[in-house]
Amino acid sequence: MLETAVDSPAGGLVCVIGGSGFIGSWLVRRLLDRGYSVHATKELLEPAVKGTLNVLRAAKDSGIGRVVLMSSKAAMVPNPDWPADKVIDDDSWADIEILKKRQLWYNVSKTLAEKAAWDFCAREEGLQLVVINPGMVLGPFLTPSVNASLHWLLQLVQGQKMDMDLYMGCVDVRDVVDSLIVLYESPSAQGRHLCMESVERLVDFTNHVADLFPELPVQRIKEDKQGWVVRAKDPSKKLIDLGVHFTRLGVTIRDTVDCFKSKGLI
C-alpha cells in the first residue's frame, strides 16, 4: 500500500506512506526535486483495510485536509456487469465474490481498502480523498530488489510462460508518481483516476516485449483469452487533462529491461 497524506502547498511538507518501495522511492525523489520536504515511512504491515483506515484517521486527527490514496486497477476488474463493448473506466468496481472464488486476495484487499477509504471520507467532514488506480507498474527501479510486477516481467524475459487473466495494461512508474503529485497539487481533482498508458491484452504485451528483444527467450501468448478487454489508447483522460504525459509502452519496457541488465539480473 502506498498513500500520500499532504497538508501544505507546493514546496511544503509531505508524508509518504511506503516511501521505501518501488513507487514510493520514485515519489520521494520527485517530491524532493520539486522542493518539498518529505517525511517517509515504510509500508504498513497491518491488513489493508485496517491500515488504510488508521492512516485516514491519523490524517484527520493531524489536521491534514487532503489525502491521495494509491489503489489499483485491481479494484476495477473483473466486473461482470460492465458493458462488453465499453472500455474500463473509473466507474468500474471489481466483483468481490468473483475475486474470492478465484482466491485473488491481493485484488480483494485493494478493492476493500479503497471502498473503506471512500466510506470513511464520506462520513468525515474536512478530509478530501482522491484516488489513483494504476495498471501494472513497470519502469527502472531505485530499490535493491524487484517487486511483484517487476519480477513478473523478469520471468517473462528469462523465458517463463506467463499467464495473467486480469491483465489490462501497464504504466511507467515515473508517470504514476507524476500523477500522484498532480493530483495533490490540483485541488479540483476529485474521484478515482485510472492510470495506464493504454488498455491492452496480455497477448499484446508479450508480443511487444518479444519484438523489442528478439535475442531474449520471450514466450509469446499463442491464444488470446482476454476477449473481455476492450483495447484503448490514452484511457486515462482525467489525468491527461490535468497535464500528465504518459510514457509509451515500448519505452517503459526497454527502460525496465535495461535496468535489469545494469543490475546483473539478466
PDB file of C-alpha atoms in Angstrom:
ATOM      1  CA  MET A   1       0.000   0.000   0.000  1.00  0.00           C
ATOM      2  CA  LEU A   2       1.223   3.476  -0.851  1.00  0.00           C
ATOM      3  CA  GLU A   3      -0.543   6.603   0.242  1.00  0.00           C
ATOM      4  CA  THR A   4       0.391  10.270   0.310  1.00  0.00           C
ATOM      5  CA  ALA A   5      -1.063  12.396   3.028  1.00  0.00           C
ATOM      6  CA  VAL A   6      -0.441  16.062   2.379  1.00  0.00           C
ATOM      7  CA  ASP A   7      -1.385  19.233   4.153  1.00  0.00           C
ATOM      8  CA  SER A   8       0.517  22.098   2.547  1.00  0.00           C
ATOM      9  CA  PRO A   9       1.028  23.755  -0.864  1.00  0.00           C
ATOM     10  CA  ALA A  10       3.832  23.009  -3.321  1.00  0.00           C
ATOM     11  CA  GLY A  11       7.170  23.138  -1.555  1.00  0.00           C
ATOM     12  CA  GLY A  12       5.676  22.241   1.830  1.00  0.00           C
ATOM     13  CA  LEU A  13       5.809  19.129   3.982  1.00  0.00           C
ATOM     14  CA  VAL A  14       4.551  15.846   2.530  1.00  0.00           C
ATOM     15  CA  CYS A  15       4.076  12.477   4.203  1.00  0.00           C
ATOM     16  CA  VAL A  16       4.615   9.411   2.026  1.00  0.00           C
ATOM     17  CA  ILE A  17       3.439   6.056   3.363  1.00  0.00           C
ATOM     18  CA  GLY A  18       5.513   3.302   1.771  1.00  0.00           C
ATOM     19  CA  GLY A  19       8.399   5.560   0.811  1.00  0.00           C
ATOM     20  CA  SER A  20      10.929   2.723   0.617  1.00  0.00           C
ATOM     21  CA  GLY A  21       9.087   0.758  -2.070  1.00  0.00           C
ATOM     22  CA  PHE A  22       9.289   0.725  -5.868  1.00  0.00           C
ATOM     23  CA  ILE A  23       6.776   3.537  -6.398  1.00  0.00           C
ATOM     24  CA  GLY A  24       7.451   5.254  -3.080  1.00  0.00           C
ATOM     25  CA  SER A  25      11.178   5.695  -3.702  1.00  0.00           C
ATOM     26  CA  TRP A  26      10.483   7.394  -7.040  1.00  0.00           C
ATOM     27  CA  LEU A  27       7.812   9.552  -5.402  1.00  0.00           C
ATOM     28  CA  VAL A  28      10.212  10.714  -2.698  1.00  0.00           C
ATOM     29  CA  ARG A  29      12.835  11.601  -5.315  1.00  0.00           C
ATOM     30  CA  ARG A  30      10.345  13.548  -7.463  1.00  0.00           C
ATOM     31  CA  LEU A  31       8.968  15.439  -4.448  1.00  0.00           C
ATOM     32  CA  LEU A  32      12.445  16.412  -3.265  1.00  0.00           C
ATOM     33  CA  ASP A  33      13.281  17.604  -6.788  1.00  0.00           C
ATOM     34  CA  ARG A  34      10.189  19.835  -6.636  1.00  0.00           C
ATOM     35  CA  GLY A  35      11.286  21.434  -3.368  1.00  0.00           C
ATOM     36  CA  TYR A  36       9.074  19.536  -0.939  1.00  0.00           C
ATOM     37  CA  SER A  37      10.177  18.385   2.483  1.00  0.00           C
ATOM     38  CA  VAL A  38       9.352  14.685   2.753  1.00  0.00           C
ATOM     39  CA  HIS A  39       8.518  12.504   5.736  1.00  0.00           C
ATOM     40  CA  ALA A  40       8.593   8.902   4.502  1.00  0.00           C
ATOM     41  CA  THR A  41       7.593   5.734   6.303  1.00  0.00           C
ATOM     42  CA  LYS A  42       7.887   2.081   5.396  1.00  0.00           C
ATOM     43  CA  GLU A  43       4.977   0.059   4.057  1.00  0.00           C
ATOM     44  CA  LEU A  44       2.325  -0.651   6.682  1.00  0.00           C
ATOM     45  CA  LEU A  45       2.284  -4.276   7.780  1.00  0.00           C
ATOM     46  CA  GLU A  46      -1.317  -4.246   9.002  1.00  0.00           C
ATOM     47  CA  PRO A  47      -4.214  -5.770   6.989  1.00  0.00           C
ATOM     48  CA  ALA A  48      -5.054  -3.473   4.045  1.00  0.00           C
ATOM     49  CA  VAL A  49      -8.426  -2.148   5.236  1.00  0.00           C
ATOM     50  CA  LYS A  50      -7.322  -1.576   8.827  1.00  0.00           C
ATOM     51  CA  GLY A  51      -4.092   0.079   7.733  1.00  0.00           C
ATOM     52  CA  THR A  52      -5.882   2.400   5.321  1.00  0.00           C
ATOM     53  CA  LEU A  53      -8.431   3.485   7.910  1.00  0.00           C
ATOM     54  CA  ASN A  54      -5.723   4.075  10.513  1.00  0.00           C
ATOM     55  CA  VAL A  55      -3.838   6.350   8.105  1.00  0.00           C
ATOM     56  CA  LEU A  56      -7.009   8.288   7.286  1.00  0.00           C
ATOM     57  CA  ARG A  57      -7.865   8.702  10.981  1.00  0.00           C
ATOM     58  CA  ALA A  58      -4.329   9.882  11.704  1.00  0.00           C
ATOM     59  CA  ALA A  59      -4.517  12.329   8.806  1.00  0.00           C
ATOM     60  CA  LYS A  60      -7.795  13.778  10.049  1.00  0.00           C
ATOM     61  CA  ASP A  61      -6.589  13.988  13.657  1.00  0.00           C
ATOM     62  CA  SER A  62      -3.465  15.817  12.473  1.00  0.00           C
ATOM     63  CA  GLY A  63      -5.480  18.418  10.617  1.00  0.00           C
ATOM     64  CA  ILE A  64      -4.441  17.180   7.168  1.00  0.00           C
ATOM     65  CA  GLY A  65      -7.016  18.249   4.622  1.00  0.00           C
ATOM     66  CA  ARG A  66      -6.189  16.161   1.529  1.00  0.00           C
ATOM     67  CA  VAL A  67      -5.134  12.544   1.059  1.00  0.00           C
ATOM     68  CA  VAL A  68      -4.059  10.930  -2.211  1.00  0.00           C
ATOM     69  CA  LEU A  69      -4.608   7.173  -1.989  1.00  0.00           C
ATOM     70  CA  MET A  70      -2.803   4.619  -4.111  1.00  0.00           C
ATOM     71  CA  SER A  71      -5.318   1.992  -5.129  1.00  0.00           C
ATOM     72  CA  SER A  72      -5.073  -0.184  -8.241  1.00  0.00           C
ATOM     73  CA  LYS A  73      -6.871  -1.248 -11.393  1.00  0.00           C
ATOM     74  CA  ALA A  74      -7.230  -4.461  -9.375  1.00  0.00           C
ATOM     75  CA  ALA A  75     -10.103  -2.669  -7.647  1.00  0.00           C
ATOM     76  CA  MET A  76     -11.835  -2.220 -11.015  1.00  0.00           C
ATOM     77  CA  VAL A  77     -11.939  -5.675 -12.614  1.00  0.00           C
ATOM     78  CA  PRO A  78     -13.440  -8.230 -13.043  1.00  0.00           C
ATOM     79  CA  ASN A  79     -16.830  -6.603 -13.372  1.00  0.00           C
ATOM     80  CA  PRO A  80     -19.408  -8.917 -14.993  1.00  0.00           C
ATOM     81  CA  ASP A  81     -21.933  -6.075 -15.149  1.00  0.00           C
ATOM     82  CA  TRP A  82     -19.683  -3.887 -17.283  1.00  0.00           C
ATOM     83  CA  PRO A  83     -20.860  -3.427 -20.916  1.00  0.00           C
ATOM     84  CA  ALA A  84     -18.961  -5.804 -23.200  1.00  0.00           C
ATOM     85  CA  ASP A  85     -18.072  -3.121 -25.741  1.00  0.00           C
ATOM     86  CA  LYS A  86     -17.092  -0.372 -23.303  1.00  0.00           C
ATOM     87  CA  VAL A  87     -13.535   0.472 -22.235  1.00  0.00           C
ATOM     88  CA  ILE A  88     -12.987   0.096 -18.495  1.00  0.00           C
ATOM     89  CA  ASP A  89     -13.041   3.430 -16.705  1.00  0.00           C
ATOM     90  CA  ASP A  90     -13.220   4.991 -13.230  1.00  0.00           C
ATOM     91  CA  ASP A  91     -16.815   3.876 -12.671  1.00  0.00           C
ATOM     92  CA  SER A  92     -15.977   0.174 -12.695  1.00  0.00           C
ATOM     93  CA  TRP A  93     -15.610  -1.776  -9.442  1.00  0.00           C
ATOM     94  CA  ALA A  94     -14.261  -5.308  -9.106  1.00  0.00           C
ATOM     95  CA  ASP A  95     -16.690  -8.029  -8.070  1.00  0.00           C
ATOM     96  CA  ILE A  96     -15.506  -9.132  -4.629  1.00  0.00           C
ATOM     97  CA  GLU A  97     -17.211 -12.534  -4.746  1.00  0.00           C
ATOM     98  CA  ILE A  98     -15.567 -13.437  -8.054  1.00  0.00           C
ATOM     99  CA  LEU A  99     -12.188 -12.395  -6.684  1.00  0.00           C
ATOM    100  CA  LYS A 100     -12.700 -14.544  -3.608  1.00  0.00           C
ATOM    101  CA  LYS A 101     -13.700 -17.556  -5.701  1.00  0.00           C
ATOM    102  CA  ARG A 102     -10.504 -17.137  -7.726  1.00  0.00           C
ATOM    103  CA  GLN A 103      -8.522 -16.624  -4.483  1.00  0.00           C
ATOM    104  CA  LEU A 104      -7.118 -13.332  -5.762  1.00  0.00           C
ATOM    105  CA  TRP A 105      -6.531 -11.985  -2.282  1.00  0.00           C
ATOM    106  CA  TYR A 106      -4.387  -9.012  -3.330  1.00  0.00           C
ATOM    107  CA  ASN A 107      -7.222  -7.805  -5.559  1.00  0.00           C
ATOM    108  CA  VAL A 108      -9.719  -8.394  -2.757  1.00  0.00           C
ATOM    109  CA  SER A 109      -7.643  -6.341  -0.327  1.00  0.00           C
ATOM    110  CA  LYS A 110      -7.171  -3.436  -2.762  1.00  0.00           C
ATOM    111  CA  THR A 111     -10.888  -3.321  -3.531  1.00  0.00           C
ATOM    112  CA  LEU A 112     -11.987  -3.490   0.102  1.00  0.00           C
ATOM    113  CA  ALA A 113      -9.376  -0.948   1.172  1.00  0.00           C
ATOM    114  CA  GLU A 114     -10.457   1.587  -1.444  1.00  0.00           C
ATOM    115  CA  LYS A 115     -14.144   1.110  -0.650  1.00  0.00           C
ATOM    116  CA  ALA A 116     -13.391   1.565   3.056  1.00  0.00           C
ATOM    117  CA  ALA A 117     -11.481   4.777   2.309  1.00  0.00           C
ATOM    118  CA  TRP A 118     -14.385   6.250   0.362  1.00  0.00           C
ATOM    119  CA  ASP A 119     -16.852   5.255   3.092  1.00  0.00           C
ATOM    120  CA  PHE A 120     -14.672   6.807   5.791  1.00  0.00           C
ATOM    121  CA  CYS A 121     -14.274  10.117   3.950  1.00  0.00           C
ATOM    122  CA  ALA A 122     -17.997  10.247   3.188  1.00  0.00           C
ATOM    123  CA  ARG A 123     -18.638  10.208   6.955  1.00  0.00           C
ATOM    124  CA  GLU A 124     -15.856  12.630   7.937  1.00  0.00           C
ATOM    125  CA  GLU A 125     -16.119  16.298   7.039  1.00  0.00           C
ATOM    126  CA  GLY A 126     -12.983  18.236   6.145  1.00  0.00           C
ATOM    127  CA  LEU A 127     -10.947  15.337   4.713  1.00  0.00           C
ATOM    128  CA  GLN A 128     -10.614  15.293   0.927  1.00  0.00           C
ATOM    129  CA  LEU A 129      -9.804  11.992  -0.753  1.00  0.00           C
ATOM    130  CA  VAL A 130      -8.596  11.483  -4.297  1.00  0.00           C
ATOM    131  CA  VAL A 131      -7.610   8.047  -5.631  1.00  0.00           C
ATOM    132  CA  ILE A 132      -5.261   6.790  -8.323  1.00  0.00           C
ATOM    133  CA  ASN A 133      -5.779   3.338  -9.902  1.00  0.00           C
ATOM    134  CA  PRO A 134      -2.667   2.349 -11.880  1.00  0.00           C
ATOM    135  CA  GLY A 135      -2.303  -0.734 -14.021  1.00  0.00           C
ATOM    136  CA  MET A 136       0.758  -2.964 -13.784  1.00  0.00           C
ATOM    137  CA  VAL A 137       3.597  -0.631 -12.814  1.00  0.00           C
ATOM    138  CA  LEU A 138       6.922  -1.104 -14.594  1.00  0.00           C
ATOM    139  CA  GLY A 139       9.995   1.015 -15.238  1.00  0.00           C
ATOM    140  CA  PRO A 140      13.527   1.454 -13.878  1.00  0.00           C
ATOM    141  CA  PHE A 141      13.764   0.868 -10.142  1.00  0.00           C
ATOM    142  CA  LEU A 142      15.719   2.569  -7.372  1.00  0.00           C
ATOM    143  CA  THR A 143      15.234  -0.230  -4.832  1.00  0.00           C
ATOM    144  CA  PRO A 144      17.812  -3.009  -4.267  1.00  0.00           C
ATOM    145  CA  SER A 145      15.294  -5.740  -5.138  1.00  0.00           C
ATOM    146  CA  VAL A 146      12.372  -6.187  -7.533  1.00  0.00           C
ATOM    147  CA  ASN A 147       8.729  -6.177  -6.509  1.00  0.00           C
ATOM    148  CA  ALA A 148       5.984  -8.478  -7.823  1.00  0.00           C
ATOM    149  CA  SER A 149       5.245  -6.666 -11.094  1.00  0.00           C
ATOM    150  CA  LEU A 150       8.931  -6.272 -11.957  1.00  0.00           C
ATOM    151  CA  HIS A 151       9.553  -9.917 -11.069  1.00  0.00           C
ATOM    152  CA  TRP A 152       6.751 -10.913 -13.431  1.00  0.00           C
ATOM    153  CA  LEU A 153       8.438  -9.122 -16.353  1.00  0.00           C
ATOM    154  CA  LEU A 154      11.821 -10.507 -15.313  1.00  0.00           C
ATOM    155  CA  GLN A 155      10.435 -14.030 -15.505  1.00  0.00           C
ATOM    156  CA  LEU A 156       8.963 -13.300 -18.931  1.00  0.00           C
ATOM    157  CA  VAL A 157      12.266 -12.122 -20.431  1.00  0.00           C
ATOM    158  CA  GLN A 158      14.000 -15.121 -18.838  1.00  0.00           C
ATOM    159  CA  GLY A 159      11.775 -17.476 -20.849  1.00  0.00           C
ATOM    160  CA  GLN A 160       8.995 -18.430 -18.477  1.00  0.00           C
ATOM    161  CA  LYS A 161       5.484 -18.694 -19.861  1.00  0.00           C
ATOM    162  CA  MET A 162       3.282 -16.054 -18.287  1.00  0.00           C
ATOM    163  CA  ASP A 163      -0.460 -16.050 -17.721  1.00  0.00           C
ATOM    164  CA  MET A 164      -2.466 -13.267 -16.101  1.00  0.00           C
ATOM    165  CA  ASP A 165      -6.216 -13.388 -16.656  1.00  0.00           C
ATOM    166  CA  LEU A 166      -6.835  -9.907 -15.227  1.00  0.00           C
ATOM    167  CA  TYR A 167      -4.044  -8.127 -17.092  1.00  0.00           C
ATOM    168  CA  MET A 168      -5.280  -4.994 -18.911  1.00  0.00           C
ATOM    169  CA  GLY A 169      -2.305  -2.693 -19.297  1.00  0.00           C
ATOM    170  CA  CYS A 170       0.855  -1.129 -17.889  1.00  0.00           C
ATOM    171  CA  VAL A 171       2.056   2.241 -16.718  1.00  0.00           C
ATOM    172  CA  ASP A 172       5.516   3.677 -16.171  1.00  0.00           C
ATOM    173  CA  VAL A 173       6.436   4.198 -12.510  1.00  0.00           C
ATOM    174  CA  ARG A 174       7.590   7.738 -13.335  1.00  0.00           C
ATOM    175  CA  ASP A 175       4.144   8.525 -14.739  1.00  0.00           C
ATOM    176  CA  VAL A 176       2.483   7.118 -11.613  1.00  0.00           C
ATOM    177  CA  VAL A 177       4.445   9.410  -9.311  1.00  0.00           C
ATOM    178  CA  ASP A 178       3.904  12.386 -11.598  1.00  0.00           C
ATOM    179  CA  SER A 179       0.179  11.605 -11.475  1.00  0.00           C
ATOM    180  CA  LEU A 180       0.246  11.409  -7.689  1.00  0.00           C
ATOM    181  CA  ILE A 181       1.864  14.820  -7.458  1.00  0.00           C
ATOM    182  CA  VAL A 182      -0.519  16.338 -10.000  1.00  0.00           C
ATOM    183  CA  LEU A 183      -3.495  15.004  -8.057  1.00  0.00           C
ATOM    184  CA  TYR A 184      -2.157  16.546  -4.865  1.00  0.00           C
ATOM    185  CA  GLU A 185      -1.374  19.882  -6.457  1.00  0.00           C
ATOM    186  CA  SER A 186      -4.729  20.116  -8.265  1.00  0.00           C
ATOM    187  CA  PRO A 187      -7.451  20.965  -5.704  1.00  0.00           C
ATOM    188  CA  SER A 188     -10.107  20.480  -8.388  1.00  0.00           C
ATOM    189  CA  ALA A 189      -9.129  16.814  -8.896  1.00  0.00           C
ATOM    190  CA  GLN A 190     -11.810  14.522  -7.495  1.00  0.00           C
ATOM    191  CA  GLY A 191     -12.752  10.861  -7.504  1.00  0.00           C
ATOM    192  CA  ARG A 192     -10.884   7.918  -8.996  1.00  0.00           C
ATOM    193  CA  HIS A 193      -8.253   8.126 -11.726  1.00  0.00           C
ATOM    194  CA  LEU A 194      -7.406   5.156 -13.925  1.00  0.00           C
ATOM    195  CA  CYS A 195      -3.674   5.427 -14.610  1.00  0.00           C
ATOM    196  CA  MET A 196      -2.454   3.488 -17.655  1.00  0.00           C
ATOM    197  CA  GLU A 197      -0.715   4.277 -20.921  1.00  0.00           C
ATOM    198  CA  SER A 198      -3.173   2.067 -22.807  1.00  0.00           C
ATOM    199  CA  VAL A 199      -5.688  -0.705 -22.276  1.00  0.00           C
ATOM    200  CA  GLU A 200      -4.352  -3.847 -23.901  1.00  0.00           C
ATOM    201  CA  ARG A 201      -4.402  -7.631 -23.668  1.00  0.00           C
ATOM    202  CA  LEU A 202      -1.682  -9.947 -22.412  1.00  0.00           C
ATOM    203  CA  VAL A 203      -1.047 -11.152 -25.961  1.00  0.00           C
ATOM    204  CA  ASP A 204      -0.290  -7.550 -26.974  1.00  0.00           C
ATOM    205  CA  PHE A 205       2.180  -7.127 -24.136  1.00  0.00           C
ATOM    206  CA  THR A 206       4.132 -10.344 -24.690  1.00  0.00           C
ATOM    207  CA  ASN A 207       4.322  -9.636 -28.433  1.00  0.00           C
ATOM    208  CA  HIS A 208       5.647  -6.163 -27.693  1.00  0.00           C
ATOM    209  CA  VAL A 209       8.368  -7.491 -25.387  1.00  0.00           C
ATOM    210  CA  ALA A 210       9.327 -10.225 -27.855  1.00  0.00           C
ATOM    211  CA  ASP A 211       9.547  -7.738 -30.725  1.00  0.00           C
ATOM    212  CA  LEU A 212      11.726  -5.353 -28.705  1.00  0.00           C
ATOM    213  CA  PHE A 213      14.117  -8.068 -27.517  1.00  0.00           C
ATOM    214  CA  PRO A 214      14.348 -10.836 -30.148  1.00  0.00           C
ATOM    215  CA  GLU A 215      17.577 -12.019 -28.506  1.00  0.00           C
ATOM    216  CA  LEU A 216      15.736 -12.919 -25.295  1.00  0.00           C
ATOM    217  CA  PRO A 217      13.699 -16.155 -24.870  1.00  0.00           C
ATOM    218  CA  VAL A 218      10.318 -14.435 -24.518  1.00  0.00           C
ATOM    219  CA  GLN A 219       7.387 -16.821 -24.937  1.00  0.00           C
ATOM    220  CA  ARG A 220       4.568 -15.238 -26.878  1.00  0.00           C
ATOM    221  CA  ILE A 221       0.953 -15.901 -25.894  1.00  0.00           C
ATOM    222  CA  LYS A 222      -0.480 -18.154 -28.599  1.00  0.00           C
ATOM    223  CA  GLU A 223      -4.142 -17.993 -27.566  1.00  0.00           C
ATOM    224  CA  ASP A 224      -5.888 -14.728 -26.699  1.00  0.00           C
ATOM    225  CA  LYS A 225      -8.214 -15.489 -23.774  1.00  0.00           C
ATOM    226  CA  GLN A 226      -8.988 -11.871 -22.917  1.00  0.00           C
ATOM    227  CA  GLY A 227     -11.932 -11.088 -25.140  1.00  0.00           C
ATOM    228  CA  TRP A 228     -13.416  -9.095 -22.264  1.00  0.00           C
ATOM    229  CA  VAL A 229     -10.649  -6.470 -22.517  1.00  0.00           C
ATOM    230  CA  VAL A 230     -11.667  -3.640 -24.852  1.00  0.00           C
ATOM    231  CA  ARG A 231      -8.430  -2.152 -26.160  1.00  0.00           C
ATOM    232  CA  ALA A 232      -7.925   1.618 -25.986  1.00  0.00           C
ATOM    233  CA  LYS A 233      -5.189   4.208 -26.364  1.00  0.00           C
ATOM    234  CA  ASP A 234      -4.912   7.021 -23.827  1.00  0.00           C
ATOM    235  CA  PRO A 235      -7.630   5.713 -21.472  1.00  0.00           C
ATOM    236  CA  SER A 236      -6.551   7.920 -18.554  1.00  0.00           C
ATOM    237  CA  LYS A 237      -8.224  11.054 -19.888  1.00  0.00           C
ATOM    238  CA  LYS A 238      -8.758  12.666 -16.473  1.00  0.00           C
ATOM    239  CA  LEU A 239      -5.022  12.587 -15.768  1.00  0.00           C
ATOM    240  CA  ILE A 240      -4.141  13.684 -19.307  1.00  0.00           C
ATOM    241  CA  ASP A 241      -6.475  16.662 -18.897  1.00  0.00           C
ATOM    242  CA  LEU A 242      -4.541  17.542 -15.719  1.00  0.00           C
ATOM    243  CA  GLY A 243      -1.300  17.637 -17.710  1.00  0.00           C
ATOM    244  CA  VAL A 244       0.119  14.124 -17.252  1.00  0.00           C
ATOM    245  CA  HIS A 245       2.063  12.870 -20.290  1.00  0.00           C
ATOM    246  CA  PHE A 246       2.252   9.077 -20.404  1.00  0.00           C
ATOM    247  CA  THR A 247       5.388   7.253 -21.454  1.00  0.00           C
ATOM    248  CA  ARG A 248       4.765   4.896 -24.353  1.00  0.00           C
ATOM    249  CA  LEU A 249       4.828   1.200 -23.546  1.00  0.00           C
ATOM    250  CA  GLY A 250       7.906   0.401 -25.629  1.00  0.00           C
ATOM    251  CA  VAL A 251       9.993   2.984 -23.778  1.00  0.00           C
ATOM    252  CA  THR A 252       8.859   1.672 -20.391  1.00  0.00           C
ATOM    253  CA  ILE A 253       9.622  -1.938 -21.311  1.00  0.00           C
ATOM    254  CA  ARG A 254      13.049  -1.063 -22.726  1.00  0.00           C
ATOM    255  CA  ASP A 255      13.984   1.066 -19.701  1.00  0.00           C
ATOM    256  CA  THR A 256      12.899  -1.722 -17.338  1.00  0.00           C
ATOM    257  CA  VAL A 257      14.860  -4.413 -19.155  1.00  0.00           C
ATOM    258  CA  ASP A 258      17.902  -2.130 -19.387  1.00  0.00           C
ATOM    259  CA  CYS A 259      17.661  -1.689 -15.616  1.00  0.00           C
ATOM    260  CA  PHE A 260      17.550  -5.474 -15.177  1.00  0.00           C
ATOM    261  CA  LYS A 261      20.704  -5.723 -17.274  1.00  0.00           C
ATOM    262  CA  SER A 262      22.504  -2.955 -15.394  1.00  0.00           C
ATOM    263  CA  LYS A 263      21.849  -4.747 -12.105  1.00  0.00           C
ATOM    264  CA  GLY A 264      23.011  -8.107 -13.476  1.00  0.00           C
ATOM    265  CA  LEU A 265      19.600  -9.760 -13.322  1.00  0.00           C
ATOM    266  CA  ILE A 266      19.687 -10.868 -16.964  1.00  0.00           C
TER     267      ILE A 266
END
